[in-house]
Short mmCIF file of C-alpha atoms in Angstrom, two decimals:
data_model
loop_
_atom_site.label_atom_id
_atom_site.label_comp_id
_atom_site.label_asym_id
_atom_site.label_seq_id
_atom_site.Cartn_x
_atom_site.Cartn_y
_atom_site.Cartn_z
CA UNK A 22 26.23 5.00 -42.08
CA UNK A 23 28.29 6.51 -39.68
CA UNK A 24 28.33 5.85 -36.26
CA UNK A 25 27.63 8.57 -33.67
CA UNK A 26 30.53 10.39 -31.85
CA UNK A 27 28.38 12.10 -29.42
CA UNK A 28 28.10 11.21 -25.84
CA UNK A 29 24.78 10.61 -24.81
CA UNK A 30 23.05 13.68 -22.98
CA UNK A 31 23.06 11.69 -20.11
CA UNK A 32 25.82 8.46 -19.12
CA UNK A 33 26.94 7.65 -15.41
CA UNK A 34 30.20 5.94 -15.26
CA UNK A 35 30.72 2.80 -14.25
CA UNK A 36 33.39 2.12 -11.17
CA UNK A 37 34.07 -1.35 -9.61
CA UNK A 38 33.10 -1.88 -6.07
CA UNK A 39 34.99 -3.83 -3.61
CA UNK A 40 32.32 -6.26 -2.44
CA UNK A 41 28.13 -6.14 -1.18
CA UNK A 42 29.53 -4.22 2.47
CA UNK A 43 30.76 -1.02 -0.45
CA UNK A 44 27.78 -1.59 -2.41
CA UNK A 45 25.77 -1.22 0.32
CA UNK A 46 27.30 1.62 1.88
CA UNK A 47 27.67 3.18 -1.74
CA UNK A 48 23.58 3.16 -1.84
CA UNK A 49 23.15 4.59 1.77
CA UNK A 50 25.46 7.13 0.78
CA UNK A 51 23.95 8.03 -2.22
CA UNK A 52 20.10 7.67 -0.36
CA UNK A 53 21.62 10.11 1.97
CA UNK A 54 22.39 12.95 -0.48
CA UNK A 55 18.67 12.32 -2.31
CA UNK A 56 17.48 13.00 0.96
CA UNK A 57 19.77 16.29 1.72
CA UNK A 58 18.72 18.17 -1.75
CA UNK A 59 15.29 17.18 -1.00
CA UNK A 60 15.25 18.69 2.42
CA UNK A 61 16.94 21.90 0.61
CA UNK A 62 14.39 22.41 -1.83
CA UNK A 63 11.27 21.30 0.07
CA UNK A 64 11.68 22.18 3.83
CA UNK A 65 10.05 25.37 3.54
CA UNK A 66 7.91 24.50 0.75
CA UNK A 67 4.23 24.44 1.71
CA UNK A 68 1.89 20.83 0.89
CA UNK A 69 0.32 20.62 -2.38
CA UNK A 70 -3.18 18.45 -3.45
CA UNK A 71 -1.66 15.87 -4.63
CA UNK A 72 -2.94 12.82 -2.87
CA UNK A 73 0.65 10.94 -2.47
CA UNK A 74 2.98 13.97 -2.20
CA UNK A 75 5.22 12.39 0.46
CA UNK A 76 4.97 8.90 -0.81
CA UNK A 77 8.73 9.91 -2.41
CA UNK A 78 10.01 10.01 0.90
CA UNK A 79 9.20 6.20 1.46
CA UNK A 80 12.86 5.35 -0.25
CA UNK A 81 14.69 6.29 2.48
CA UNK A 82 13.72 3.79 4.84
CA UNK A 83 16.77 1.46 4.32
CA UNK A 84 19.15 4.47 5.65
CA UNK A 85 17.01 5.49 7.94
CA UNK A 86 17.27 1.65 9.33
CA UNK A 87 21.48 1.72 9.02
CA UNK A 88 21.71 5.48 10.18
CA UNK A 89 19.43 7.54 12.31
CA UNK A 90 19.86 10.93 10.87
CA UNK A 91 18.22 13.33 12.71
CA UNK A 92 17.29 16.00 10.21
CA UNK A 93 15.87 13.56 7.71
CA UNK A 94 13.74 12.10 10.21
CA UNK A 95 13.15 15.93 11.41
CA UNK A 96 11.92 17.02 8.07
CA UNK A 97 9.46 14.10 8.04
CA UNK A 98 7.77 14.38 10.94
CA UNK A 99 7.37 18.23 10.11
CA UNK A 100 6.28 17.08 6.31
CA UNK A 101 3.83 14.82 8.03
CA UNK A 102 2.07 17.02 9.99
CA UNK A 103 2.16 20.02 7.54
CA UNK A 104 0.10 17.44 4.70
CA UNK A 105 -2.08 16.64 7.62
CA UNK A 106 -3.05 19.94 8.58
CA UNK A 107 -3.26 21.01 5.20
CA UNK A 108 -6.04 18.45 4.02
CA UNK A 109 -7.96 19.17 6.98
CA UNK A 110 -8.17 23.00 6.90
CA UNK A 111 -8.91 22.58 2.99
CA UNK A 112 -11.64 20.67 4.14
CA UNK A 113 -10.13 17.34 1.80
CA UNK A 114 -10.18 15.46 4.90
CA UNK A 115 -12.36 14.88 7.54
CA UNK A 116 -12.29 12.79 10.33
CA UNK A 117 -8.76 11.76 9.50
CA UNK A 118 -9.45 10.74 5.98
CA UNK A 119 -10.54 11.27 2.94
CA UNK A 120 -14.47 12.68 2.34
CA UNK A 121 -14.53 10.11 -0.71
CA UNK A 122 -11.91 8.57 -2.22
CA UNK A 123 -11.19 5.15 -4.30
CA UNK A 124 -9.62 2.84 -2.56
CA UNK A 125 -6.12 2.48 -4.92
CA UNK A 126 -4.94 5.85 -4.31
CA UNK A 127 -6.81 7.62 -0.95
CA UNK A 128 -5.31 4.97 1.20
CA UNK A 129 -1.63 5.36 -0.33
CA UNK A 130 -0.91 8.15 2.42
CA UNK A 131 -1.95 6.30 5.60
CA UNK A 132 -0.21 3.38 4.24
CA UNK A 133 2.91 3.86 2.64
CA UNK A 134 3.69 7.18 3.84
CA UNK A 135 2.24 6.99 7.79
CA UNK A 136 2.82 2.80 7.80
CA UNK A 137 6.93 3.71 7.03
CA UNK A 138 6.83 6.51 9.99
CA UNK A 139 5.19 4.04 12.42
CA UNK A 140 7.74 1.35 11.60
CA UNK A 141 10.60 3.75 11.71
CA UNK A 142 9.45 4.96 15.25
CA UNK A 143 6.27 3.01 16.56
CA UNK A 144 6.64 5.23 19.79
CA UNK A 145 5.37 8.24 17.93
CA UNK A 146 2.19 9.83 19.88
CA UNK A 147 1.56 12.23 16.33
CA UNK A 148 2.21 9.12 13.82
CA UNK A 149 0.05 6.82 16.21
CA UNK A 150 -2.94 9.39 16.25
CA UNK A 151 -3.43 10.12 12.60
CA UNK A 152 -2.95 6.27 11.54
CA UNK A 153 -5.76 5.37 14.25
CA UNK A 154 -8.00 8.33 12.86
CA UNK A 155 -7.61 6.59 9.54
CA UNK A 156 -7.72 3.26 10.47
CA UNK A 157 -10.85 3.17 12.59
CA UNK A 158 -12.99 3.92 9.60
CA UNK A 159 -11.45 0.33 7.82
CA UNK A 160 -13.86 -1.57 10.51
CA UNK A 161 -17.11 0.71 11.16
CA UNK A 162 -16.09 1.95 14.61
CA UNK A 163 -17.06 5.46 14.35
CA UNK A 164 -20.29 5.97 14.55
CA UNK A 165 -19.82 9.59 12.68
CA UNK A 166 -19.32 7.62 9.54
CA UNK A 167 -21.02 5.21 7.44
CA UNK A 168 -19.91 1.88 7.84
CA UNK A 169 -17.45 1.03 5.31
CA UNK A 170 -17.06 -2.91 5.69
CA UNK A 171 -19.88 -5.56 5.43
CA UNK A 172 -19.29 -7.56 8.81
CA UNK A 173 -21.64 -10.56 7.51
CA UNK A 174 -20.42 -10.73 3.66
CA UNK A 175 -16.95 -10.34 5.12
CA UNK A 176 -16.28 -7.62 2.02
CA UNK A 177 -15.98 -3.35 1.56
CA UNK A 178 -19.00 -2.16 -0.09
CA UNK A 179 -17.58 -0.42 -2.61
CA UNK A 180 -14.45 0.50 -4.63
CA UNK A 181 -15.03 4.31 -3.65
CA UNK A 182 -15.16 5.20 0.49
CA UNK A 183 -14.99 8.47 2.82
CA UNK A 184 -15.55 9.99 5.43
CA UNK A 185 -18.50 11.77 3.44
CA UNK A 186 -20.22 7.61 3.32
CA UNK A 187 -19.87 4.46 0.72
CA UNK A 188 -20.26 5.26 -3.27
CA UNK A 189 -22.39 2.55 -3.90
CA UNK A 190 -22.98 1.76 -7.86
CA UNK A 191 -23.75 -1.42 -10.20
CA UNK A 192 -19.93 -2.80 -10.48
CA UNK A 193 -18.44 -0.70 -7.61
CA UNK A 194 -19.51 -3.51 -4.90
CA UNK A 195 -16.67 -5.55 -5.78
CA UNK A 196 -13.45 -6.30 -3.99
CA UNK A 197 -10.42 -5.58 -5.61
CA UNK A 198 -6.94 -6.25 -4.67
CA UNK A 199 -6.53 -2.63 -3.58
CA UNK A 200 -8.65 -3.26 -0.68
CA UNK A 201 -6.03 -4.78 0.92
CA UNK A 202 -5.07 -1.91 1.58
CA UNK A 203 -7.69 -0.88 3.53
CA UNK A 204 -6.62 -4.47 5.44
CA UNK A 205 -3.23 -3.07 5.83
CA UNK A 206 -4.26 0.44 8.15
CA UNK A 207 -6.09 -2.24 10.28
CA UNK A 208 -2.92 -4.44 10.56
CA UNK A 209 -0.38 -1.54 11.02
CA UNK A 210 -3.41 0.16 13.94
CA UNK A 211 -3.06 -3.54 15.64
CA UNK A 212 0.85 -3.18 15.64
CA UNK A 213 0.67 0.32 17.18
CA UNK A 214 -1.84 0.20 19.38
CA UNK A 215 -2.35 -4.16 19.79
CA UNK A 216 -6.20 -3.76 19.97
CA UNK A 217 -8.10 -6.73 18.92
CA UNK A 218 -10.54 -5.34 16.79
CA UNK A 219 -7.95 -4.38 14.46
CA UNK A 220 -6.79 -7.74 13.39
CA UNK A 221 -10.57 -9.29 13.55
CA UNK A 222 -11.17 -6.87 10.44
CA UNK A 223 -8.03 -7.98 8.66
CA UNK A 224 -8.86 -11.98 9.39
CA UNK A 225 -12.61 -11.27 8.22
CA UNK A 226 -11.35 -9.28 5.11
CA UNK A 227 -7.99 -11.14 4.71
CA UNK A 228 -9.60 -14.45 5.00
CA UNK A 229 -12.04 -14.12 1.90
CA UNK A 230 -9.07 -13.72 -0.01
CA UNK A 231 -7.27 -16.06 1.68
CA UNK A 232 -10.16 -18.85 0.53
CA UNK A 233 -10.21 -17.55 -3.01
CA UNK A 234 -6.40 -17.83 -3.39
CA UNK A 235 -5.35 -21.19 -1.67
CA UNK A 236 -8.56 -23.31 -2.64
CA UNK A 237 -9.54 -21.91 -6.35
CA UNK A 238 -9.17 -23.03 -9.78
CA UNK A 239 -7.09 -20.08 -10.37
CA UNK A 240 -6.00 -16.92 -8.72
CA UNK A 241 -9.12 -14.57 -8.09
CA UNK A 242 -9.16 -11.08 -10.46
CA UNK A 243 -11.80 -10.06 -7.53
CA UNK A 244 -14.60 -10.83 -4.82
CA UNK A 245 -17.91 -10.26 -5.57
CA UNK A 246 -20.73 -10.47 -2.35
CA UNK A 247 -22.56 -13.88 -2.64
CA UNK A 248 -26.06 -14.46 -3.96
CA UNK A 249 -27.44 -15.12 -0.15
CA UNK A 250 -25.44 -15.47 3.27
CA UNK A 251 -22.34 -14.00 4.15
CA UNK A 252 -19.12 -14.19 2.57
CA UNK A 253 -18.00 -13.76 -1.14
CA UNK A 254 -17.39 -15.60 -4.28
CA UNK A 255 -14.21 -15.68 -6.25
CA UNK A 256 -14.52 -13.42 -10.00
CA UNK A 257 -11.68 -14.39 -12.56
CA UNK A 258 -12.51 -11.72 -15.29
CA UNK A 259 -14.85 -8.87 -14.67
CA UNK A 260 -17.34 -7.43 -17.10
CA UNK A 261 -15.85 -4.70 -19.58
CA UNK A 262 -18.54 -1.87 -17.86
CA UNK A 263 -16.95 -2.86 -14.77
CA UNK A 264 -13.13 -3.07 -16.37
CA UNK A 265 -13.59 0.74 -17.05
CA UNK A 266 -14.76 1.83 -13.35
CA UNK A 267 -11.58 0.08 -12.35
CA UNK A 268 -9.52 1.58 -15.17
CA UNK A 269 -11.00 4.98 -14.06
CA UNK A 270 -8.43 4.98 -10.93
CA UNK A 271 -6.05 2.04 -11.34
CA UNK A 272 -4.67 2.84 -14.95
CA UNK A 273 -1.24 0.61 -14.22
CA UNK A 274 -3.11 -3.05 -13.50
CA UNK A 275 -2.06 -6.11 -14.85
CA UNK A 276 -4.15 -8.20 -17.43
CA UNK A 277 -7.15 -10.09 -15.65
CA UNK A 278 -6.65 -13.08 -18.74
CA UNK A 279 -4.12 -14.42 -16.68
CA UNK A 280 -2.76 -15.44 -13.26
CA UNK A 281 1.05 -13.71 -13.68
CA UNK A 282 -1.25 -10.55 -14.13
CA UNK A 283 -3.50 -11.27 -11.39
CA UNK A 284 -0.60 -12.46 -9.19
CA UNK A 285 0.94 -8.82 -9.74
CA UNK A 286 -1.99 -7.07 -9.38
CA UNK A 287 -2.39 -8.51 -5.64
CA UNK A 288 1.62 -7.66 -4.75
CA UNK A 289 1.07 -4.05 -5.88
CA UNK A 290 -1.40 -3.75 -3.23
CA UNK A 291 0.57 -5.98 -0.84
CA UNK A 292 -1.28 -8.51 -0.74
CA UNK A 293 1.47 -10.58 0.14
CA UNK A 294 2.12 -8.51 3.50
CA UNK A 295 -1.22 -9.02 4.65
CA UNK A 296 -1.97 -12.51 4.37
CA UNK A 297 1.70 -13.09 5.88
CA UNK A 298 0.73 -10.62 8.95
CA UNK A 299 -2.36 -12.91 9.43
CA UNK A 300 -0.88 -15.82 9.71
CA UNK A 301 2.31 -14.05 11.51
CA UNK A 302 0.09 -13.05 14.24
CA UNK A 303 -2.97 -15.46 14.17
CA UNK A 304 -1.61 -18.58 12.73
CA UNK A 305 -3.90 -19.02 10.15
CA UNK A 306 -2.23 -21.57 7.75
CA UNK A 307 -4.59 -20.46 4.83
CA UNK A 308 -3.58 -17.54 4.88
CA UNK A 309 0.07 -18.37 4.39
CA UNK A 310 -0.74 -21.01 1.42
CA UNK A 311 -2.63 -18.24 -0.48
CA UNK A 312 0.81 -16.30 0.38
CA UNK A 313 2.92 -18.82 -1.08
CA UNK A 314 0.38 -19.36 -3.76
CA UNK A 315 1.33 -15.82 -4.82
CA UNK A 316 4.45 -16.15 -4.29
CA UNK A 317 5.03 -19.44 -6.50
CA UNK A 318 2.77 -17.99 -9.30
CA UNK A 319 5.31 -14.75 -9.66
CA UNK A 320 8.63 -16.79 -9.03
CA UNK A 321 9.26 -16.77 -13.28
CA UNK A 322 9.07 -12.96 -13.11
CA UNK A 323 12.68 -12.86 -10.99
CA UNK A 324 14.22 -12.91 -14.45
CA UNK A 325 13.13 -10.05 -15.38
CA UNK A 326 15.67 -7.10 -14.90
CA UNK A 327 13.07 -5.00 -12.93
CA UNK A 328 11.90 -7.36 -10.28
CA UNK A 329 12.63 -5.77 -7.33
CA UNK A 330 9.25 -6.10 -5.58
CA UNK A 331 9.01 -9.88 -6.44
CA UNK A 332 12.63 -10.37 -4.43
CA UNK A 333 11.57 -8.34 -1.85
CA UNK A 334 8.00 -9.84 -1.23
CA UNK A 335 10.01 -13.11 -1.04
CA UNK A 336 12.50 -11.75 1.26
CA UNK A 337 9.81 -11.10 3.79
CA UNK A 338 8.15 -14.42 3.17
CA UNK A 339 11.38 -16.13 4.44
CA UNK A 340 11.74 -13.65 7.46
CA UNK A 341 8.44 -14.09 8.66
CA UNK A 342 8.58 -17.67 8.40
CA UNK A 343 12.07 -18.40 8.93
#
């Protein structure tokens, strides 16, 4: 057989760099042109459906930390408030969020998107407002919406919430790892604004979790509300019926057979974040074991080539706790 003399359609040379300081600067530089073409071909663009459209834009957080361009961070703030006005005049939103959503992808906006703006400039009157119009629904307290979070079980009612009320089905009452999401508006509210009720809803949400993690058998697949009395009860696989209303938004999860996969499904979700911001802020030593218990469970996976979000979960870990 003879070998190929081609070039492959695509190949990037390879060039030596002169220590981590290049290499570094090397990345911001190239961050910093991904940034310029996107400003050229998007500035004048107008906002699409598509729940996550500026999600994309979250990658540029690590220049924006080294080098405070003011066009990049000019373009966001206009992007931001173009998406916003968009799903509200479309009638998508209401109230500041979604009219129904699942929880996996209608609270990928507020988070990622809105969460990066706030930490980028936590000064920001426009970021501030539509993260609290969000964020007040993750803990009941508008009374122009039905109440989202069970106060007694400690648990979300349902995999599906809005501004339009709770989708409330056989299988759909479970808590998920995505919730923590939901947990994560409350914590990044709290760090904007520093109003108690905030964190309460992330240590009464947080700290089922935080139970289930440090003090099981194994790590929890989900929460499911207890028989009688408040609080909930660790699941470790999850009927097949209710696999599928999972599946139906959260196609990417990792195996519930085993704790690697259950481990990853709780970083994609941050998971890790949350539990760390409880016990950053509240001490709650529970909630850093079921943090480390994470943590130790996906320490094999740092072999793998793609591992990024392991190293980086673990980076944090030793920041917040020195």
């Amino acid at each position: 057989m003879e070998r190929a003399t081609t070039e492959p359609e695509y190949s990037i040379r390879i060039e030596p760099i002169a220590g981590p300081a290049a290499a570094a600067e090397r990345m911001l530089d190239e961050l910093a042109d991904w940034a310029s073409d996107c400003i050229s071909r998007y500035a004048d663009a107008p906002p699409t459906d598509v729940h996550d459209q500026l999600t994309y834009t979250t990658g540029w957080e690590p220049l924006l930390r080294q080098r405070r361009d003011g066009d990049i961070l000019d373009f966001l703030r206009e992007q931001r408030d173009a998406v916003c006005e968009h799903f509200a005049t479309t009638g998508q939103w209401d109230h500041g969020y979604w009219r129904m959503h699942e929880v996996h992808h209608g609270t990928e906006h507020f988070e990622l998107f809105l969460g990066m703006m706030a930490r980028l400039d936590p000064t920001d009157a426009c970021t501030r407002a539509q993260i609290v119009d969000a964020a007040e629904h993750t803990g009941n307290w508008s009374n122009d919406v039905e109440p989202w979070f069970d106060w007694e079980q400690g648990m979300y009612r349902s995999m599906y919430l809005g501004t339009d009320g709770v989708r409330v089905e056989p299988g759909l009452e479970l808590n998920l790892p995505d919730h923590f999401r939901c947990i994560n508006m409350a914590v990044i509210a709290h760090g904007l604004t520093g109003q108690q009720h905030y964190l309460d809803l992330a240590a009464a949400a947080a700290g089922q979790w935080a139970a289930a993690i440090a003090e099981g058998p194994r790590l929890p697949f989900a929460l499911a509300p207890a028989a009688s009395g408040g609080g909930g009860r660790a699941l470790y696989a999850l009927d097949e019926s209710v696999m599928r209303a999972y599946r139906d938004f959260v196609g990417e999860m990792q195996s519930q057979q085993h704790d690697l996969g259950r481990a990853e499904n709780l970083l994609a979700s941050d998971g890790v974040g949350a539990l760390l911001a409880l016990w950053q802020r509240q001490g709650d030593p529970t909630a850093r074991r079921a943090a480390e218990r994470i943590l130790d469970t996906l320490a094999p996976a740092l072999a793998d080539a793609d591992a990024g979000a392991v190293a980086d979960a673990m980076g944090r870990y030793r920041r917040v706790t020195g």
